[in-house]
Amino acid sequence: MRLSHVIAALEALYPPAWAESWDAVGLVCGDPDQEVGRVLLAVDPVTAVVDEALEWGADLLITHHPLLLRPVNGVPATTPKGRLVHRLIRGGTALYTAHTNADVADPGVSDALARAVGVTGPLRPLAPSPDDPRRGLGRIGDLPEAVTLKEFTAQVAAGLPATAWGVRAAGDPDRMVRSVAVCGGSGDSLLETARTSGADVYLTADLRHHPASEYLERPGPALLDAAHWATEHPWLADAERALRAALPAAEPLQTRVSTLVTDAWRLHHEGVK
Ligand SMILES: [Zn+2]
């Protein structure tokens, strides 16, 4: 199958026009006329993932995070990112990014996160897109029954891929939670939206000390902070399924979701008590 056909399917699922203005989505390298048989999906376009793509013989690597978010004047192999571009082109592996356009899609990154942690009820965007309330950032929905924050923290840890970071909770461990707001990736911009949403708990990544500490001084949801990579990884299986369903069955692609843990943090120690 031509790469251009796969891209057309991806862009129907995650239209580039839905991406934020600061984002860089779409084809990073590769020839739309090249043939694609094997597709690898991953969160981060880092060396370990490119190694995996080349070793497996992937013709296309789809990542959530952009390799080249900021404009560059060149891609010399003397820079880490330039080196990856060289290796991908030499290996005949195209690179394609679906980032904030996948965040706001329906279903998108936060739908997969909500389902992974056990939200079974209907989901709606936490911050709906102005042009379509079915799309937007974050999701909110209900657990089948209320559980304590402590139980839900364990449930989130079990539902997401394991990382050194794990899952941290802020708030009363015995508090009952049922309505769950989530945002895959760095969701601190939605803290106040989560507060007014009526959610009992807000799950996201990259929460910092002061915003979290000040947040808890006022009534609102408890906070759960998981590894950035782990909150976005569940989307890959959804994207894989949606892509396969969108392409003709007569020309089956081999697809694979990378299980390499590419969260930046590798070690965790609670300290000596
Ligand atoms: Zn992210």
mmCIF file of C-alpha atoms and ligand atoms in Angstrom:
data_model
loop_
_atom_site.group_PDB
_atom_site.id
_atom_site.type_symbol
_atom_site.label_atom_id
_atom_site.label_comp_id
_atom_site.label_asym_id
_atom_site.label_seq_id
_atom_site.Cartn_x
_atom_site.Cartn_y
_atom_site.Cartn_z
ATOM 1 C CA MET A 1 0.000 0.000 0.000
ATOM 2 C CA ARG A 2 1.202 3.499 -0.785
ATOM 3 C CA LEU A 3 2.208 5.729 2.110
ATOM 4 C CA SER A 4 -0.118 8.400 0.672
ATOM 5 C CA HIS A 5 -3.086 6.048 1.291
ATOM 6 C CA VAL A 6 -2.077 5.464 4.897
ATOM 7 C CA ILE A 7 -1.613 9.202 5.407
ATOM 8 C CA ALA A 8 -5.065 9.889 3.930
ATOM 9 C CA ALA A 9 -6.572 7.429 6.441
ATOM 10 C CA LEU A 10 -4.640 9.008 9.325
ATOM 11 C CA GLU A 11 -5.677 12.501 8.294
ATOM 12 C CA ALA A 12 -9.341 11.469 8.162
ATOM 13 C CA LEU A 13 -9.024 10.208 11.764
ATOM 14 C CA TYR A 14 -6.828 13.056 13.009
ATOM 15 C CA PRO A 15 -7.147 16.039 10.653
ATOM 16 C CA PRO A 16 -4.001 18.211 10.837
ATOM 17 C CA ALA A 17 -6.252 21.292 10.918
ATOM 18 C CA TRP A 18 -7.301 20.271 14.449
ATOM 19 C CA ALA A 19 -3.740 20.689 15.743
ATOM 20 C CA GLU A 20 -2.805 23.707 17.864
ATOM 21 C CA SER A 21 -1.144 26.552 15.947
ATOM 22 C CA TRP A 22 2.183 25.960 17.765
ATOM 23 C CA ASP A 23 2.205 22.252 16.956
ATOM 24 C CA ALA A 24 4.027 20.400 14.142
ATOM 25 C CA VAL A 25 2.045 17.398 12.871
ATOM 26 C CA GLY A 26 2.004 15.294 9.724
ATOM 27 C CA LEU A 27 4.753 13.722 7.654
ATOM 28 C CA VAL A 28 8.253 14.469 8.971
ATOM 29 C CA CYS A 29 10.183 12.360 6.495
ATOM 30 C CA GLY A 30 9.258 9.823 3.848
ATOM 31 C CA ASP A 31 7.939 9.732 0.291
ATOM 32 C CA PRO A 32 4.151 9.538 -0.149
ATOM 33 C CA ASP A 33 4.811 7.247 -3.152
ATOM 34 C CA GLN A 34 6.757 4.666 -1.146
ATOM 35 C CA GLU A 35 5.193 1.304 -0.300
ATOM 36 C CA VAL A 36 4.197 0.608 3.289
ATOM 37 C CA GLY A 37 3.839 -2.887 4.742
ATOM 38 C CA ARG A 38 4.829 -2.474 8.379
ATOM 39 C CA VAL A 39 3.698 0.301 10.696
ATOM 40 C CA LEU A 40 5.043 0.892 14.207
ATOM 41 C CA LEU A 41 3.196 3.188 16.622
ATOM 42 C CA ALA A 42 4.964 4.850 19.561
ATOM 43 C CA VAL A 43 4.651 7.901 21.820
ATOM 44 C CA ASP A 44 8.160 9.331 21.428
ATOM 45 C CA PRO A 45 10.412 9.611 18.350
ATOM 46 C CA VAL A 46 13.555 8.838 20.355
ATOM 47 C CA THR A 47 16.619 6.736 19.525
ATOM 48 C CA ALA A 48 15.327 3.534 21.174
ATOM 49 C CA VAL A 49 12.088 3.732 19.180
ATOM 50 C CA VAL A 50 13.921 4.401 15.902
ATOM 51 C CA ASP A 51 16.146 1.395 16.732
ATOM 52 C CA GLU A 52 12.998 -0.710 17.176
ATOM 53 C CA ALA A 53 11.474 0.592 13.923
ATOM 54 C CA LEU A 54 14.608 -0.141 11.903
ATOM 55 C CA GLU A 55 15.205 -3.556 13.489
ATOM 56 C CA TRP A 56 11.626 -4.624 12.775
ATOM 57 C CA GLY A 57 11.774 -3.216 9.244
ATOM 58 C CA ALA A 58 8.956 -0.698 9.754
ATOM 59 C CA ASP A 59 8.165 1.336 6.645
ATOM 60 C CA LEU A 60 6.284 3.880 8.709
ATOM 61 C CA LEU A 61 6.741 5.049 12.286
ATOM 62 C CA ILE A 62 3.759 6.929 13.712
ATOM 63 C CA THR A 63 4.497 8.896 16.880
ATOM 64 C CA HIS A 64 2.374 11.087 19.124
ATOM 65 C CA HIS A 65 5.134 13.576 19.936
ATOM 66 C CA PRO A 66 6.744 15.618 17.153
ATOM 67 C CA LEU A 67 10.464 15.067 16.459
ATOM 68 C CA LEU A 68 10.894 18.613 15.160
ATOM 69 C CA LEU A 69 8.459 20.788 17.133
ATOM 70 C CA ARG A 70 10.533 23.934 16.726
ATOM 71 C CA PRO A 71 11.720 25.119 13.289
ATOM 72 C CA VAL A 72 15.208 23.940 12.300
ATOM 73 C CA ASN A 73 17.646 25.209 9.686
ATOM 74 C CA GLY A 74 19.012 21.781 8.888
ATOM 75 C CA VAL A 75 19.110 18.139 9.920
ATOM 76 C CA PRO A 76 22.847 17.343 10.024
ATOM 77 C CA ALA A 77 23.638 13.912 11.433
ATOM 78 C CA THR A 78 25.878 15.667 13.975
ATOM 79 C CA THR A 79 22.763 16.595 16.007
ATOM 80 C CA PRO A 80 20.668 13.978 17.859
ATOM 81 C CA LYS A 81 17.491 14.778 15.927
ATOM 82 C CA GLY A 82 19.275 15.141 12.594
ATOM 83 C CA ARG A 83 20.869 11.764 13.178
ATOM 84 C CA LEU A 84 17.438 10.183 13.669
ATOM 85 C CA VAL A 85 16.188 11.770 10.429
ATOM 86 C CA HIS A 86 19.233 10.364 8.584
ATOM 87 C CA ARG A 87 18.737 6.897 10.039
ATOM 88 C CA LEU A 88 15.028 6.871 9.195
ATOM 89 C CA ILE A 89 15.579 8.006 5.595
ATOM 90 C CA ARG A 90 18.462 5.543 5.090
ATOM 91 C CA GLY A 91 16.278 2.762 6.505
ATOM 92 C CA GLY A 92 13.361 3.704 4.248
ATOM 93 C CA THR A 93 11.184 4.410 7.301
ATOM 94 C CA ALA A 94 8.770 7.318 7.064
ATOM 95 C CA LEU A 95 7.929 9.283 10.220
ATOM 96 C CA TYR A 96 4.473 10.703 10.804
ATOM 97 C CA THR A 97 3.180 12.671 13.823
ATOM 98 C CA ALA A 98 -0.371 13.015 15.198
ATOM 99 C CA HIS A 99 -0.119 15.166 18.323
ATOM 100 C CA THR A 100 -2.646 17.793 19.471
ATOM 101 C CA ASN A 101 -4.906 16.797 16.557
ATOM 102 C CA ALA A 102 -5.076 13.329 18.180
ATOM 103 C CA ASP A 103 -5.615 14.907 21.619
ATOM 104 C CA VAL A 104 -8.838 16.631 20.550
ATOM 105 C CA ALA A 105 -10.149 13.869 18.247
ATOM 106 C CA ASP A 106 -13.255 11.832 19.153
ATOM 107 C CA PRO A 107 -12.051 9.302 20.143
ATOM 108 C CA GLY A 108 -8.682 10.736 21.037
ATOM 109 C CA VAL A 109 -5.806 10.389 23.477
ATOM 110 C CA SER A 110 -7.833 11.136 26.626
ATOM 111 C CA ASP A 111 -10.637 8.703 25.692
ATOM 112 C CA ALA A 112 -8.083 5.894 25.657
ATOM 113 C CA LEU A 113 -6.685 7.101 28.991
ATOM 114 C CA ALA A 114 -10.132 7.224 30.602
ATOM 115 C CA ARG A 115 -10.989 3.703 29.431
ATOM 116 C CA ALA A 116 -7.592 2.353 30.540
ATOM 117 C CA VAL A 117 -8.223 3.480 34.122
ATOM 118 C CA GLY A 118 -11.728 2.047 34.321
ATOM 119 C CA VAL A 119 -14.106 4.860 33.344
ATOM 120 C CA THR A 120 -17.012 2.967 31.778
ATOM 121 C CA GLY A 121 -19.700 5.631 31.459
ATOM 122 C CA PRO A 122 -20.149 8.039 28.539
ATOM 123 C CA LEU A 123 -17.264 10.473 28.043
ATOM 124 C CA ARG A 124 -17.423 14.136 27.162
ATOM 125 C CA PRO A 125 -14.618 16.632 26.561
ATOM 126 C CA LEU A 126 -13.379 18.501 29.610
ATOM 127 C CA ALA A 127 -12.704 21.564 27.434
ATOM 128 C CA PRO A 128 -14.837 21.222 24.288
ATOM 129 C CA SER A 129 -13.520 22.620 20.993
ATOM 130 C CA PRO A 130 -15.335 25.846 20.067
ATOM 131 C CA ASP A 131 -16.278 24.434 16.654
ATOM 132 C CA ASP A 132 -17.466 20.973 17.762
ATOM 133 C CA PRO A 133 -18.471 20.089 21.386
ATOM 134 C CA ARG A 134 -17.849 16.346 20.765
ATOM 135 C CA ARG A 135 -14.145 17.110 20.398
ATOM 136 C CA GLY A 136 -11.793 18.865 22.763
ATOM 137 C CA LEU A 137 -9.107 18.505 25.379
ATOM 138 C CA GLY A 138 -9.443 16.055 28.252
ATOM 139 C CA ARG A 139 -12.414 13.849 29.027
ATOM 140 C CA ILE A 140 -14.789 13.419 31.951
ATOM 141 C CA GLY A 141 -16.889 10.383 32.809
ATOM 142 C CA ASP A 142 -17.948 8.105 35.658
ATOM 143 C CA LEU A 143 -16.574 4.958 37.225
ATOM 144 C CA PRO A 144 -19.179 2.171 37.556
ATOM 145 C CA GLU A 145 -19.180 2.762 41.310
ATOM 146 C CA ALA A 146 -17.512 5.077 43.795
ATOM 147 C CA VAL A 147 -14.176 3.935 45.236
ATOM 148 C CA THR A 148 -11.732 5.590 47.617
ATOM 149 C CA LEU A 149 -8.973 7.759 46.174
ATOM 150 C CA LYS A 150 -6.519 5.178 47.494
ATOM 151 C CA GLU A 151 -8.295 2.370 45.602
ATOM 152 C CA PHE A 152 -8.564 4.448 42.457
ATOM 153 C CA THR A 153 -4.856 5.293 42.591
ATOM 154 C CA ALA A 154 -4.074 1.553 42.621
ATOM 155 C CA GLN A 155 -6.580 1.017 39.790
ATOM 156 C CA VAL A 156 -4.893 3.716 37.681
ATOM 157 C CA ALA A 157 -1.476 2.213 38.343
ATOM 158 C CA ALA A 158 -2.786 -1.208 37.271
ATOM 159 C CA GLY A 159 -4.488 0.178 34.154
ATOM 160 C CA LEU A 160 -1.504 2.112 32.810
ATOM 161 C CA PRO A 161 1.830 0.685 31.682
ATOM 162 C CA ALA A 162 4.340 0.585 34.525
ATOM 163 C CA THR A 163 6.943 3.350 34.823
ATOM 164 C CA ALA A 164 9.527 4.435 37.387
ATOM 165 C CA TRP A 165 7.356 7.497 38.060
ATOM 166 C CA GLY A 166 4.298 5.410 38.880
ATOM 167 C CA VAL A 167 1.147 7.232 39.980
ATOM 168 C CA ARG A 168 0.951 9.871 42.737
ATOM 169 C CA ALA A 169 -2.194 11.113 44.413
ATOM 170 C CA ALA A 170 -2.915 14.386 46.198
ATOM 171 C CA GLY A 171 -5.939 14.675 48.472
ATOM 172 C CA ASP A 172 -7.590 12.618 51.212
ATOM 173 C CA PRO A 173 -6.834 8.914 50.479
ATOM 174 C CA ASP A 174 -10.231 7.928 51.933
ATOM 175 C CA ARG A 175 -12.209 10.381 49.837
ATOM 176 C CA MET A 176 -14.783 8.651 47.601
ATOM 177 C CA VAL A 177 -14.359 9.270 43.877
ATOM 178 C CA ARG A 178 -16.663 8.397 41.012
ATOM 179 C CA SER A 179 -16.608 11.249 38.473
ATOM 180 C CA VAL A 180 -13.174 11.220 36.809
ATOM 181 C CA ALA A 181 -11.603 13.957 34.683
ATOM 182 C CA VAL A 182 -8.512 13.015 32.672
ATOM 183 C CA CYS A 183 -6.090 14.695 30.323
ATOM 184 C CA GLY A 184 -3.334 12.679 28.649
ATOM 185 C CA GLY A 185 0.063 14.405 28.777
ATOM 186 C CA SER A 186 0.694 17.737 30.498
ATOM 187 C CA GLY A 187 -2.748 18.802 31.681
ATOM 188 C CA ASP A 188 -2.012 21.557 34.171
ATOM 189 C CA SER A 189 -3.713 24.094 31.892
ATOM 190 C CA LEU A 190 -7.008 22.316 32.626
ATOM 191 C CA LEU A 191 -6.718 22.363 36.428
ATOM 192 C CA GLU A 192 -9.352 25.080 36.881
ATOM 193 C CA THR A 193 -11.586 23.524 34.209
ATOM 194 C CA ALA A 194 -11.392 20.256 36.142
ATOM 195 C CA ARG A 195 -12.307 22.081 39.353
ATOM 196 C CA THR A 196 -15.518 23.502 37.893
ATOM 197 C CA SER A 197 -16.398 20.277 36.032
ATOM 198 C CA GLY A 198 -17.744 18.537 39.118
ATOM 199 C CA ALA A 199 -15.136 15.774 38.870
ATOM 200 C CA ASP A 200 -14.061 14.028 42.081
ATOM 201 C CA VAL A 201 -10.551 13.412 40.770
ATOM 202 C CA TYR A 202 -8.389 14.794 37.959
ATOM 203 C CA LEU A 203 -5.780 12.511 36.374
ATOM 204 C CA THR A 204 -3.026 13.996 34.217
ATOM 205 C CA ALA A 205 0.792 14.259 34.046
ATOM 206 C CA ASP A 206 3.572 16.758 34.749
ATOM 207 C CA LEU A 207 1.853 18.471 37.686
ATOM 208 C CA ARG A 208 4.236 20.769 39.572
ATOM 209 C CA HIS A 209 4.453 21.361 43.307
ATOM 210 C CA HIS A 210 3.096 24.913 43.607
ATOM 211 C CA PRO A 211 0.126 24.622 41.247
ATOM 212 C CA ALA A 212 -0.844 21.285 42.872
ATOM 213 C CA SER A 213 -0.342 22.479 46.428
ATOM 214 C CA GLU A 214 -2.280 25.723 45.901
ATOM 215 C CA TYR A 215 -5.018 23.835 44.040
ATOM 216 C CA LEU A 216 -5.707 21.638 47.044
ATOM 217 C CA GLU A 217 -6.250 24.664 49.297
ATOM 218 C CA ARG A 218 -9.652 25.199 47.678
ATOM 219 C CA PRO A 219 -12.558 22.754 47.267
ATOM 220 C CA GLY A 220 -12.214 20.656 44.144
ATOM 221 C CA PRO A 221 -11.130 17.308 42.802
ATOM 222 C CA ALA A 222 -8.279 15.212 44.168
ATOM 223 C CA LEU A 223 -5.262 15.049 41.839
ATOM 224 C CA LEU A 224 -3.557 12.077 40.262
ATOM 225 C CA ASP A 225 -0.224 12.536 38.515
ATOM 226 C CA ALA A 226 1.062 9.719 36.295
ATOM 227 C CA ALA A 227 4.071 9.492 33.974
ATOM 228 C CA HIS A 228 3.548 11.589 30.835
ATOM 229 C CA TRP A 229 4.368 8.662 28.532
ATOM 230 C CA ALA A 230 2.030 6.308 30.418
ATOM 231 C CA THR A 231 -0.969 8.634 30.079
ATOM 232 C CA GLU A 232 -0.586 8.747 26.295
ATOM 233 C CA HIS A 233 0.448 5.161 25.571
ATOM 234 C CA PRO A 234 -3.128 3.750 25.755
ATOM 235 C CA TRP A 235 -4.030 5.838 22.684
ATOM 236 C CA LEU A 236 -1.619 3.893 20.480
ATOM 237 C CA ALA A 237 -3.761 0.744 20.496
ATOM 238 C CA ASP A 238 -6.845 2.823 19.686
ATOM 239 C CA ALA A 239 -5.052 4.528 16.801
ATOM 240 C CA GLU A 240 -3.793 1.164 15.550
ATOM 241 C CA ARG A 241 -7.337 -0.273 15.553
ATOM 242 C CA ALA A 242 -8.836 2.810 13.908
ATOM 243 C CA LEU A 243 -6.154 2.864 11.216
ATOM 244 C CA ARG A 244 -6.609 -0.832 10.412
ATOM 245 C CA ALA A 245 -10.386 -0.383 10.198
ATOM 246 C CA ALA A 246 -9.984 2.586 7.855
ATOM 247 C CA LEU A 247 -7.775 0.767 5.338
ATOM 248 C CA PRO A 248 -8.909 -1.852 2.788
ATOM 249 C CA ALA A 249 -8.765 -5.371 4.238
ATOM 250 C CA ALA A 250 -7.452 -6.656 0.887
ATOM 251 C CA GLU A 251 -4.103 -4.966 1.533
ATOM 252 C CA PRO A 252 -3.436 -5.769 5.197
ATOM 253 C CA LEU A 253 -0.734 -3.823 6.960
ATOM 254 C CA GLN A 254 1.379 -5.334 9.680
ATOM 255 C CA THR A 255 1.016 -3.017 12.644
ATOM 256 C CA ARG A 256 2.646 -2.993 16.050
ATOM 257 C CA VAL A 257 2.464 -0.820 19.154
ATOM 258 C CA SER A 258 5.840 -0.180 20.744
ATOM 259 C CA THR A 259 6.008 -1.285 24.359
ATOM 260 C CA LEU A 260 9.354 0.412 25.021
ATOM 261 C CA VAL A 261 9.010 2.644 28.070
ATOM 262 C CA THR A 262 10.270 5.999 26.789
ATOM 263 C CA ASP A 263 9.219 8.094 29.755
ATOM 264 C CA ALA A 264 12.190 10.288 30.617
ATOM 265 C CA TRP A 265 12.418 9.012 34.223
ATOM 266 C CA ARG A 266 14.065 5.632 34.841
ATOM 267 C CA LEU A 267 14.562 5.333 38.583
ATOM 268 C CA HIS A 268 12.346 6.087 41.556
ATOM 269 C CA HIS A 269 13.202 5.981 45.229
ATOM 270 C CA GLU A 270 10.778 7.041 47.951
ATOM 271 C CA GLY A 271 13.588 7.895 50.335
ATOM 272 C CA VAL A 272 14.598 6.183 53.565
ATOM 273 C CA LYS A 273 11.925 6.355 56.291
HETATM 274 ZN ZN ZN B 1 2.498 14.296 25.364
#
